[in-house]
Structures are given as C-alpha cells and as structure tokens.
Short mmCIF file of C-alpha atoms in Angstrom, two decimals:
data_model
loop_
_atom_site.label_atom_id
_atom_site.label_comp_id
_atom_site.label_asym_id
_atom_site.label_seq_id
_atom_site.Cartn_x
_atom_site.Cartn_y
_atom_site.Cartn_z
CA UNK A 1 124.50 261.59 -4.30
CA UNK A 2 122.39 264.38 -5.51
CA UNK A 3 118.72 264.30 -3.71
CA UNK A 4 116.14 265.64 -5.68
CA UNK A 5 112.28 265.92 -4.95
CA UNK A 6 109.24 265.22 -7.73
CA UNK A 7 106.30 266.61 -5.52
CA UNK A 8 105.74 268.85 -7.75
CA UNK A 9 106.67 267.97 -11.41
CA UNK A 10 105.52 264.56 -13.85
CA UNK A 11 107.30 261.89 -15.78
CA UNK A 12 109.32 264.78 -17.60
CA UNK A 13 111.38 265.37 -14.32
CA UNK A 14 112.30 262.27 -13.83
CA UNK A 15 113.52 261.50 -17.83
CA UNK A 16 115.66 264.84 -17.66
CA UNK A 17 116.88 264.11 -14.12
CA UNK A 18 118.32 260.37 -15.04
CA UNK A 19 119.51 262.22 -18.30
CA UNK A 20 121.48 264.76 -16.69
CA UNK A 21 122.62 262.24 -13.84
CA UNK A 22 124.48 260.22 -17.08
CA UNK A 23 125.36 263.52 -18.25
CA UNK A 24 127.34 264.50 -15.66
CA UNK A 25 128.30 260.88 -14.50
CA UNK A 26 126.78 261.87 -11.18
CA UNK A 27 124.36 259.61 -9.02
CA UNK A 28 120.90 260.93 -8.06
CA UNK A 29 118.34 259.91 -5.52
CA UNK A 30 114.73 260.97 -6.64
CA UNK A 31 111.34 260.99 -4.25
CA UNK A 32 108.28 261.66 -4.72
CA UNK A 33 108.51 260.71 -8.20
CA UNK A 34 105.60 262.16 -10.30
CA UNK A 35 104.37 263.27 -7.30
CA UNK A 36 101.73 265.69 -8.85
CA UNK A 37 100.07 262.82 -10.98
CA UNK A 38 97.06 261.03 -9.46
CA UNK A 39 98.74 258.10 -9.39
CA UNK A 40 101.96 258.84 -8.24
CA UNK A 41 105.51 256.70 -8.80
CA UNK A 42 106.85 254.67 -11.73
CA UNK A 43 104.41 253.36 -14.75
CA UNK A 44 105.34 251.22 -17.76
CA UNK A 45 107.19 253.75 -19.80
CA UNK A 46 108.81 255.21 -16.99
CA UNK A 47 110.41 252.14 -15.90
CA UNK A 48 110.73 251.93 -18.96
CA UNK A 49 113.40 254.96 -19.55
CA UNK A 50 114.57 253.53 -15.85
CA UNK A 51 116.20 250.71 -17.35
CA UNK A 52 117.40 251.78 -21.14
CA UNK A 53 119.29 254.49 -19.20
CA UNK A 54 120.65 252.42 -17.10
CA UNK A 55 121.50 249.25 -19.31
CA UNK A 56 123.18 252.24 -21.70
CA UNK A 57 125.25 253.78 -18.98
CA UNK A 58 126.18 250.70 -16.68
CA UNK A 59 123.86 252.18 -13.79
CA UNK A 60 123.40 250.74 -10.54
CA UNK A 61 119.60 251.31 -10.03
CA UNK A 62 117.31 250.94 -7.11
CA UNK A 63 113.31 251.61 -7.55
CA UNK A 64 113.22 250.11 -10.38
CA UNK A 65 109.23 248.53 -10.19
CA UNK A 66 106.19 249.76 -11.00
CA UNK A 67 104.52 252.05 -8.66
CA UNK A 68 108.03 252.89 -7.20
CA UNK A 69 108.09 257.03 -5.46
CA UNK A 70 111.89 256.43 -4.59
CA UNK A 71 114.44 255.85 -7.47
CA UNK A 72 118.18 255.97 -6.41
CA UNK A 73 120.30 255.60 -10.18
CA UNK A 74 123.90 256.16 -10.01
CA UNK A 75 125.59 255.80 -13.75
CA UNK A 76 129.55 254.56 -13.96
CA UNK A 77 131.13 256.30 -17.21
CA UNK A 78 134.65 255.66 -15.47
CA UNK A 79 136.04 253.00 -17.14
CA UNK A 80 135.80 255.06 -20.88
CA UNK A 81 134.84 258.86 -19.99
CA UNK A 82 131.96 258.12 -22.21
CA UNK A 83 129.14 255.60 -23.36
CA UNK A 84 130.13 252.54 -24.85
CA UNK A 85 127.02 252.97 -27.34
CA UNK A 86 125.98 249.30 -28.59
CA UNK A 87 122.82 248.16 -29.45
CA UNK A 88 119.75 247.36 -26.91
CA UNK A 89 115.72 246.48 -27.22
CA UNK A 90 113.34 247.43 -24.80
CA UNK A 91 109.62 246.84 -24.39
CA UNK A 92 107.44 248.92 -22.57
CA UNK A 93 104.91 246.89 -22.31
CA UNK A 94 101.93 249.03 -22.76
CA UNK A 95 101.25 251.63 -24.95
CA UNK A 96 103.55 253.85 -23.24
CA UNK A 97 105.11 256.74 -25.23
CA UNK A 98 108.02 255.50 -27.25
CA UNK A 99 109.24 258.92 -28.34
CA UNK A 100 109.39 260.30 -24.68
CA UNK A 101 112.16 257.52 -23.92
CA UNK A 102 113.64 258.96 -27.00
CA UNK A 103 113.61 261.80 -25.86
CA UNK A 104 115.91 261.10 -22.81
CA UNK A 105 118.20 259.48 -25.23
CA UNK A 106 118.64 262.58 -27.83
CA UNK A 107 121.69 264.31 -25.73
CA UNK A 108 124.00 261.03 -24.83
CA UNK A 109 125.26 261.90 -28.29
CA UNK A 110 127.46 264.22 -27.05
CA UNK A 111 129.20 261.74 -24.35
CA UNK A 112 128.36 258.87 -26.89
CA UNK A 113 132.04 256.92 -27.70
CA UNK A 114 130.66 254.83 -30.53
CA UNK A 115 126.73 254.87 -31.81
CA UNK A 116 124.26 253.70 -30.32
CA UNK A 117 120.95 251.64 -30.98
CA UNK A 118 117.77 251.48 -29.26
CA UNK A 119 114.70 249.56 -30.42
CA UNK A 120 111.70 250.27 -28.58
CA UNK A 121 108.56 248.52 -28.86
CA UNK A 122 105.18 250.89 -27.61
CA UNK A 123 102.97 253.31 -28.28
CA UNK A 124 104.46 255.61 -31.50
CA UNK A 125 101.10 257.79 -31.57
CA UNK A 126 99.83 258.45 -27.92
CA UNK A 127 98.46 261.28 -25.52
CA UNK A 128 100.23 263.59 -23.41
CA UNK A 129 103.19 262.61 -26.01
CA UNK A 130 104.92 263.84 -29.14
CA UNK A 131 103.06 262.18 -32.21
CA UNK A 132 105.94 259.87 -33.70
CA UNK A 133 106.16 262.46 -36.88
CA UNK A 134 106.75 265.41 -34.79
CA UNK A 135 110.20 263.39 -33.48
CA UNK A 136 110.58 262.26 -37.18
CA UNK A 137 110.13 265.33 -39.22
CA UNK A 138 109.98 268.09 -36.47
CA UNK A 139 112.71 267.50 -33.70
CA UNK A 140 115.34 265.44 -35.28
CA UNK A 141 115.54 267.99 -38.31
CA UNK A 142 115.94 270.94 -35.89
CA UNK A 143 118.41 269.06 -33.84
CA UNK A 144 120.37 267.98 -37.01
CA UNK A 145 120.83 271.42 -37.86
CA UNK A 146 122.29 272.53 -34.78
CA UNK A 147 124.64 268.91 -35.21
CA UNK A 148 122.57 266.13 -33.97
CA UNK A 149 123.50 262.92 -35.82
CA UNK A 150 120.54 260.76 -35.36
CA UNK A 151 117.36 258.89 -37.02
CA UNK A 152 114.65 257.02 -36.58
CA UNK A 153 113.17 253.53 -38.38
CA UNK A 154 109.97 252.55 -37.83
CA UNK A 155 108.71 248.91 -38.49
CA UNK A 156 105.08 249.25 -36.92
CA UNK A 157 102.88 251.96 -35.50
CA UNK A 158 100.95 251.66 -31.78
CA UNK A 159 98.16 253.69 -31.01
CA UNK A 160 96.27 253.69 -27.67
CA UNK A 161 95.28 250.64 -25.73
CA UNK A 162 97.58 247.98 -27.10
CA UNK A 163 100.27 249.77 -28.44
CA UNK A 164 102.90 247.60 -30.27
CA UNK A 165 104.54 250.13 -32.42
CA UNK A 166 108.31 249.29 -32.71
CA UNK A 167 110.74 251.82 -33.60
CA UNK A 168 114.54 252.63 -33.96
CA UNK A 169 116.08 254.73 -33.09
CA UNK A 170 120.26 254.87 -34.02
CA UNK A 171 122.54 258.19 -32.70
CA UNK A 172 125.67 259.13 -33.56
CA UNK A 173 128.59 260.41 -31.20
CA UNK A 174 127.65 264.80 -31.88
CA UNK A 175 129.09 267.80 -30.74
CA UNK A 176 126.23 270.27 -31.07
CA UNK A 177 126.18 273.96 -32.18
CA UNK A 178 124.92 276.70 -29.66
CA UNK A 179 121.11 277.16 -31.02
CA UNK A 180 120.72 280.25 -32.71
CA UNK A 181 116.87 280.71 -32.61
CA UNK A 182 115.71 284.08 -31.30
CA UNK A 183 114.12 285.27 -34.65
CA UNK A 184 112.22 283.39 -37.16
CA UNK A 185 113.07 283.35 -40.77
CA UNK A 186 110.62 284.21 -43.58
CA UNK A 187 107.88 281.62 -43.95
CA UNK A 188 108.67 279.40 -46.44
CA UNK A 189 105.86 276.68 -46.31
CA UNK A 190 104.46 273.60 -44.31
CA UNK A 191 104.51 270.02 -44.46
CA UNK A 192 101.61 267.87 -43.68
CA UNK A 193 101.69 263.88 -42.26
CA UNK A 194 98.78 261.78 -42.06
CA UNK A 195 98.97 258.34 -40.56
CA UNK A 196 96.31 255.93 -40.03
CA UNK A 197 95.95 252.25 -38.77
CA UNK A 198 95.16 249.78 -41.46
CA UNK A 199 91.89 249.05 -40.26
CA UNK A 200 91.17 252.38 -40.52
CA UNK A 201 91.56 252.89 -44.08
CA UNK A 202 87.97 251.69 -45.82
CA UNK A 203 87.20 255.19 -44.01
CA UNK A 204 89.69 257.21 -45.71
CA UNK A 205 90.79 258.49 -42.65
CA UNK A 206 94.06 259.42 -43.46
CA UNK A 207 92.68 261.73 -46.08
CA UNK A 208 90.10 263.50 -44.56
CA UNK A 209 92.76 264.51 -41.75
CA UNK A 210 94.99 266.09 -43.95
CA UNK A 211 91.92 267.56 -45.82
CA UNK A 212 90.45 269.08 -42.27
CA UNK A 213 93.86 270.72 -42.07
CA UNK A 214 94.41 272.54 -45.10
CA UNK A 215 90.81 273.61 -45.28
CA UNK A 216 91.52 275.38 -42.03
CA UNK A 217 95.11 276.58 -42.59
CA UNK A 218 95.73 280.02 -42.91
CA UNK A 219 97.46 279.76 -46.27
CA UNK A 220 96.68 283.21 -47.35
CA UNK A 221 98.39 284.79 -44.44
CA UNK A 222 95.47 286.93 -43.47
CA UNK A 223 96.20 287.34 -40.01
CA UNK A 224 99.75 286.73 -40.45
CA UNK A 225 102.41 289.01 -38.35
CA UNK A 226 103.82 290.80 -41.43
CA UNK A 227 106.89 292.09 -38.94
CA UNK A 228 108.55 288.97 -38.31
CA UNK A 229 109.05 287.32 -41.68
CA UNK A 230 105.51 287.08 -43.17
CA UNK A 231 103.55 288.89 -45.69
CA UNK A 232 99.98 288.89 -46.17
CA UNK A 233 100.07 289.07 -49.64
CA UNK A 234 102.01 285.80 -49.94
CA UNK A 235 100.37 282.68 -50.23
CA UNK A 236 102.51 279.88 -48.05
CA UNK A 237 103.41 276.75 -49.99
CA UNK A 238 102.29 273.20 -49.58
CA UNK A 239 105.80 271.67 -49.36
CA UNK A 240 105.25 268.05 -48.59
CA UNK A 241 101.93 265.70 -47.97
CA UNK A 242 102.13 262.40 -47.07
CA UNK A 243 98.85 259.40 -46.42
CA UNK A 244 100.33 257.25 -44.93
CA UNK A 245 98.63 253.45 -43.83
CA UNK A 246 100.60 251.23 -41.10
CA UNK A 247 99.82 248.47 -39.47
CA UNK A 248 98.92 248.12 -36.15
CA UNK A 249 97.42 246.27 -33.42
CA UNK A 250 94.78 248.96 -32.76
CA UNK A 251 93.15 251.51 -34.51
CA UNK A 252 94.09 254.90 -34.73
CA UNK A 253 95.50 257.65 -36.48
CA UNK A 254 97.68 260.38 -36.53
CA UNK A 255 98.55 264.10 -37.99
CA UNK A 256 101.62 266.37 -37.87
CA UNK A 257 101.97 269.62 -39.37
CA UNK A 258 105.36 271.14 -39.89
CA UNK A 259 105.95 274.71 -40.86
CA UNK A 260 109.05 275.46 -42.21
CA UNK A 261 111.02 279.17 -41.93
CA UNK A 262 114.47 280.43 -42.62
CA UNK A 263 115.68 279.94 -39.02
CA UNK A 264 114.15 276.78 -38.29
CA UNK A 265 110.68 274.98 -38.17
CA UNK A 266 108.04 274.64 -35.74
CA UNK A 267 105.36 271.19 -35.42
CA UNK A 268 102.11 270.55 -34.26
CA UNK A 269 100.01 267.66 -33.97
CA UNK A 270 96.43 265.80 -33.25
CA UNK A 271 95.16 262.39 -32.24
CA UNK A 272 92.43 260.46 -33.91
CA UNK A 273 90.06 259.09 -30.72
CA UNK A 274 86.95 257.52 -30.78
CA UNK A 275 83.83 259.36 -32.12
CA UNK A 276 85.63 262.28 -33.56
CA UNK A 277 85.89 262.98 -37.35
CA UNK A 278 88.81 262.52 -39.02
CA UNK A 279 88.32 265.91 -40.43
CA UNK A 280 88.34 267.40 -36.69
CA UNK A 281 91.96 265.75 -36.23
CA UNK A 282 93.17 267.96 -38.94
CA UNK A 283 91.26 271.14 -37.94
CA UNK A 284 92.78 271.21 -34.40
CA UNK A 285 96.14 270.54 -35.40
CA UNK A 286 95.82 273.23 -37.87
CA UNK A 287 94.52 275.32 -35.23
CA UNK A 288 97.71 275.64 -33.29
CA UNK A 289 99.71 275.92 -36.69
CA UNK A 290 97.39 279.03 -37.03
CA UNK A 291 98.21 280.38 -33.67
CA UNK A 292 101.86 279.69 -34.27
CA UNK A 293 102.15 281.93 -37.89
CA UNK A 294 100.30 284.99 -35.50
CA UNK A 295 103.27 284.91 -32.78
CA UNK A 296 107.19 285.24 -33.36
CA UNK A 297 108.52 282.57 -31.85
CA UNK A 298 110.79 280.53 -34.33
CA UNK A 299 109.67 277.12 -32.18
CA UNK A 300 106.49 275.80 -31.45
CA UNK A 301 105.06 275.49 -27.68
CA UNK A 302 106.12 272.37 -26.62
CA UNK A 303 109.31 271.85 -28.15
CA UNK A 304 110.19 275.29 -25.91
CA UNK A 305 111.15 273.10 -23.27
CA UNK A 306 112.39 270.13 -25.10
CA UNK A 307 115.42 272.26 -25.67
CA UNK A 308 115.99 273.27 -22.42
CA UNK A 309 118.51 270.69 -21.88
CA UNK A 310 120.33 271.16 -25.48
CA UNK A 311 120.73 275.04 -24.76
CA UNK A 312 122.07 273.81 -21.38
CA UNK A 313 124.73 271.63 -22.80
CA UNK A 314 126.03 274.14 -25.90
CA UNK A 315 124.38 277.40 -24.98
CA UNK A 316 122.52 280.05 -27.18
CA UNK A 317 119.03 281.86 -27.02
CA UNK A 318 115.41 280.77 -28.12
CA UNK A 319 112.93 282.22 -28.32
CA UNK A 320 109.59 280.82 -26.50
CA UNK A 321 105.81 281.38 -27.16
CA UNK A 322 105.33 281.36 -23.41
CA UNK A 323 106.88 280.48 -20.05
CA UNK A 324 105.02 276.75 -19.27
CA UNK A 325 105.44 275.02 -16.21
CA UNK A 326 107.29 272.60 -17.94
CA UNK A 327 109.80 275.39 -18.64
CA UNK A 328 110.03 276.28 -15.18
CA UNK A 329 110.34 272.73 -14.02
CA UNK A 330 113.20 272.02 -15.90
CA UNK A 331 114.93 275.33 -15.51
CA UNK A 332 115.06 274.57 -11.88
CA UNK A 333 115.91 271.10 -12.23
CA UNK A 334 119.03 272.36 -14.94
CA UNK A 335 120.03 274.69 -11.77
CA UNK A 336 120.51 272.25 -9.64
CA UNK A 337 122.53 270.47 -11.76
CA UNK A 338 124.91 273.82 -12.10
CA UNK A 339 123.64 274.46 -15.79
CA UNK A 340 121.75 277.64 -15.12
CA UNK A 341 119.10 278.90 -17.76
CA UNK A 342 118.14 282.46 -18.15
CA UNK A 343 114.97 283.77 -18.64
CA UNK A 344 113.93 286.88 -20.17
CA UNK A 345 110.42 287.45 -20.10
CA UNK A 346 109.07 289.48 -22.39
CA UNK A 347 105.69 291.30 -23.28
CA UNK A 348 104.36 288.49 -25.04
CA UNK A 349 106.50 286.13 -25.13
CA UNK A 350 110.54 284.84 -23.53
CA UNK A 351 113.89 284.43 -24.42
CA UNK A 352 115.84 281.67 -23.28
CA UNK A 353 119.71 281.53 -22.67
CA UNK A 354 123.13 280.50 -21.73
CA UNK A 355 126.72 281.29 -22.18
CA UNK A 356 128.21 278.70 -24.79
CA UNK A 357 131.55 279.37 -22.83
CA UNK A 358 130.04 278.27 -19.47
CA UNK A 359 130.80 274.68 -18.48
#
C-alpha cells in the first residue's frame, strides 16, 4: 500500500491521490489529510469524492467520516482490467463543490469499460471552486479536443449556503491525445455566461454581470501582446452571450468568460456574494481575462494544474502562466506515483511536460 502524507497540501491532494490510486489499481493510505486547512480531515464534499470513487471502482475504504485525517482506499479493477462504468447518485449534502468531484472523475475515461453516469446533487456555483460554466464551456471543450468523450446536464443550480444544484455528468470510455499546448493561437474571440438565481432576477442581475464585463474587457487589444497571436489593431469578437435564470434554493449568481484562440481556450470566472454589485462580478472576472490576453500562455491559471494529471497519462507540453503551489503539489504527488512531470521554468512563465512514450 502506497503511504502518502497531506501535511502540507488541501482537498486537491486527496481527489488526485484516490484518482491515481484507481488509475493505477493500486491501494493508498493517506494522513494528515488536508492537513494545511484550519480544519483539517474529511468535509462533506470530500467524503463526498471518498465514496463515488469508491462505489465506481469497487474500493474497500476505511476513513470514510467526516472529520477523518486517515483514509486507507484500496480500488479492485481485477475482475475486468477496467471500470464497469454504470450509473450512480450522490449527495453531498452541503453546498460542497460539485464540479471538484467531477473533476476526479474526468480521467477514469481512459480505464472506463462501458460509460459511466454520475448525478451529483451540491453546490454548482461555489468558492474556492470552478464556477459550473468553466467545467461546461471551458474544461470539457479543451478536454474534448484532446479526445475526452464527456458532458454535463444540469437540472438545478446551488449557490452558497444551501446548495441543491443537481448535475450530470455522463463519460465515455477515451483514449486521449498528448496535449499540444505550448503556443497560443491567434485570438479569435470570447464567450460570456451569466447565471443568476431566480430570485435574483427583478434585479437584473444576470445582465448587469455580463454588462460589468464587457465594459471592462479589453476588446480593442490595447495592451495586447502583438507577438503571440494578437494585434492591436484588431478588435476581438463577441462570440457567444448567454443570461441565463435557474432555479435554486438560494440566491446567487454566476459569470464565466471564455476566450477562445487557435490552439485552445482559456476561462475565468466570478461569484455574486452579498453586498457586491452585480456589475463588480463582471469587472473582476474580466479582470483576469485582461491579464490573460497580456501573457502567452494558451491556458488560463488554474486550469495549469488541472491538467497535470491528463499530461501525466498521454504526455505533451503546456504552457503555464506561473508555477502555483498547486502545480508543485501535484507534480510531486504524480512522482510518487512514477508519472514524472517536467518543469521548465521560464522568464515569465513554465512549460510543462512528459514523454507520450513513457508508461
């Protein structure tokens, strides 16, 4: 059994450890789970991801209650060589994030036998989480091109306290492609979402979001990096906006922006909370879009190490705005699985890679 320690890393090390355990059909013992969180050991959503992975891959599990620092999860893929796929329902319970269980999900297509169905009931829209349009419109299309076979139906949105959102998500057995993303294509446009709760709507808040944003868009390109696919003089298209109202059982709202280039796309999101304008919302997810179409990266910030475990599995080199913790973390944690990343740092920015012939 593979011992691994979470002193020093969140919820994200113990999704991509379980993930990798089914992965490679190898048990793992984790302690000191989320052990740099205040409060330390398993919440809702991540016993949450606990048991989904372990009702998917026929795991014998120990830990698995709240407040839990010591997880032992040892997956049995024996019978089949693979996952059996089938359908399953889960509910966190809380407004715990929806799309980060999805995101330990996303590579079991590639030891998937037959598809497989997971309806999730939680928060869709939530801090220290991707917005449910970023997996929607942002990761899944980026994934698909690189031969993901996988969507996502949504039946209700949660926002923060009561969540409630239910989602599903279906994936297909894949094979993916080694990602090909060191250089970003020319700009071709960007795509905005605006969601808010119905109660939210006398205020037009789903509007005014999407308003705040392309008000502060750089559209023109002024400060645009003319060497790595843009031009100044180019005004970048509107592609897509969507206002979108959903029920749900609390208020709140949501905004994605996606920009779109020739090599791939790049998201970025913002959170309606209490007391802020709706027009705010749109401003600061703009704000990062703006900081994105100054750099070269062809992916945004935080989807740099989302694909750390996709690169590990077919190989290839990305391109990164930065090296994050969260890189680190999972580079390490990828290494001690035998699935070595290398990093390149560079002046202002990193490159990301692996051998597609490795194992």
């Amino acid at each position: 059994m593979r011992e691994l320690d979470g002193s020093d890393a969140g919820g994200q090390f113990l999704r991509t450890a379980l993930t990798l355990s089914v992965l490679e059909d190898e048990p793992v013992r984790l302690e000191n789970v989320r052990g740099d969180r205040p409060n330390p050991g398993l919440a809702n959503q991540h016993l949450a991801v606990l048991e989904t992975l372990a009702a998917v891959a026929d795991a014998e599990v120990s830990g698995a209650e709240l407040d839990a620092e010591t997880v032992e999860f040892d997956p049995d893929r024996s019978s089949a060589g693979g996952l059996e796929g089938g359908s399953y329902a889960v509910d966190i319970g809380t407004a715990g994030s929806v799309t980060l269980l999805f995101d330990a999900l996303l590579p079991l297509a590639t030891v998937l036998e037959a598809p497989l169905s997971v309806t999730a009931t939680g928060g869709t829209d939530v801090e220290w989480s991707p917005p449910l349009d970023y997996l929607r419109q942002v990761k899944l299309p980026l994934l698909g091109a690189h031969g993901l076979v996988a969507s996502c139906e949504v039946d209700r949105r949660g926002f923060y306290p009561d969540g409630g959102g239910r989602v599903t998500l279906r994936i297909a057995p894949s094979s993916f492609e080694p990602l090909a993303l060191e250089r970003r294509g020319d700009l071709e446009g960007v795509r905005l979402y605006s969601t808010e709760s119905a109660s939210l709507a006398d205020q037009d808040v789903a509007h005014r979001q999407l308003e705040g944003a392309l008000e502060r868009l750089d559209l023109a390109g002024a400060d645009r990096n003319v060497d790595n696919g843009g031009n100044e003089d180019d005004q970048l298209e509107v592609l897509e906006r969507q206002e979108r109202t959903a029920e749900s059982p609390s208020p709140g709202s949501a905004l994605v922006i996606r920009v779109d280039h020739g090599t791939g796309i790049a998201g970025f999101g913002a959170l309606g909370e209490r007391g802020k304008p709706a027009e705010r919302v749109g401003e600061d997810a703009a704000d990062a879009a703006n900081r994105f179409l100054e750099e070269d990266a062809p992916v945004d910030r935080h989807m740099s190490d989302q694909l750390l475990v996709f690169l590990a599995l077919a190989g290839g080199r990305v391109r990164i705005p930065r090296v994050s913790d969260h890189v680190e973390t999972s580079r390490a944690l990828l290494e001690a699985f035998g699935r070595e990343i290398d990093l390149e740092r560079r002046e202002e920015d990193a490159v990301v890679s692996r051998s597609p012939d490795l194992p």
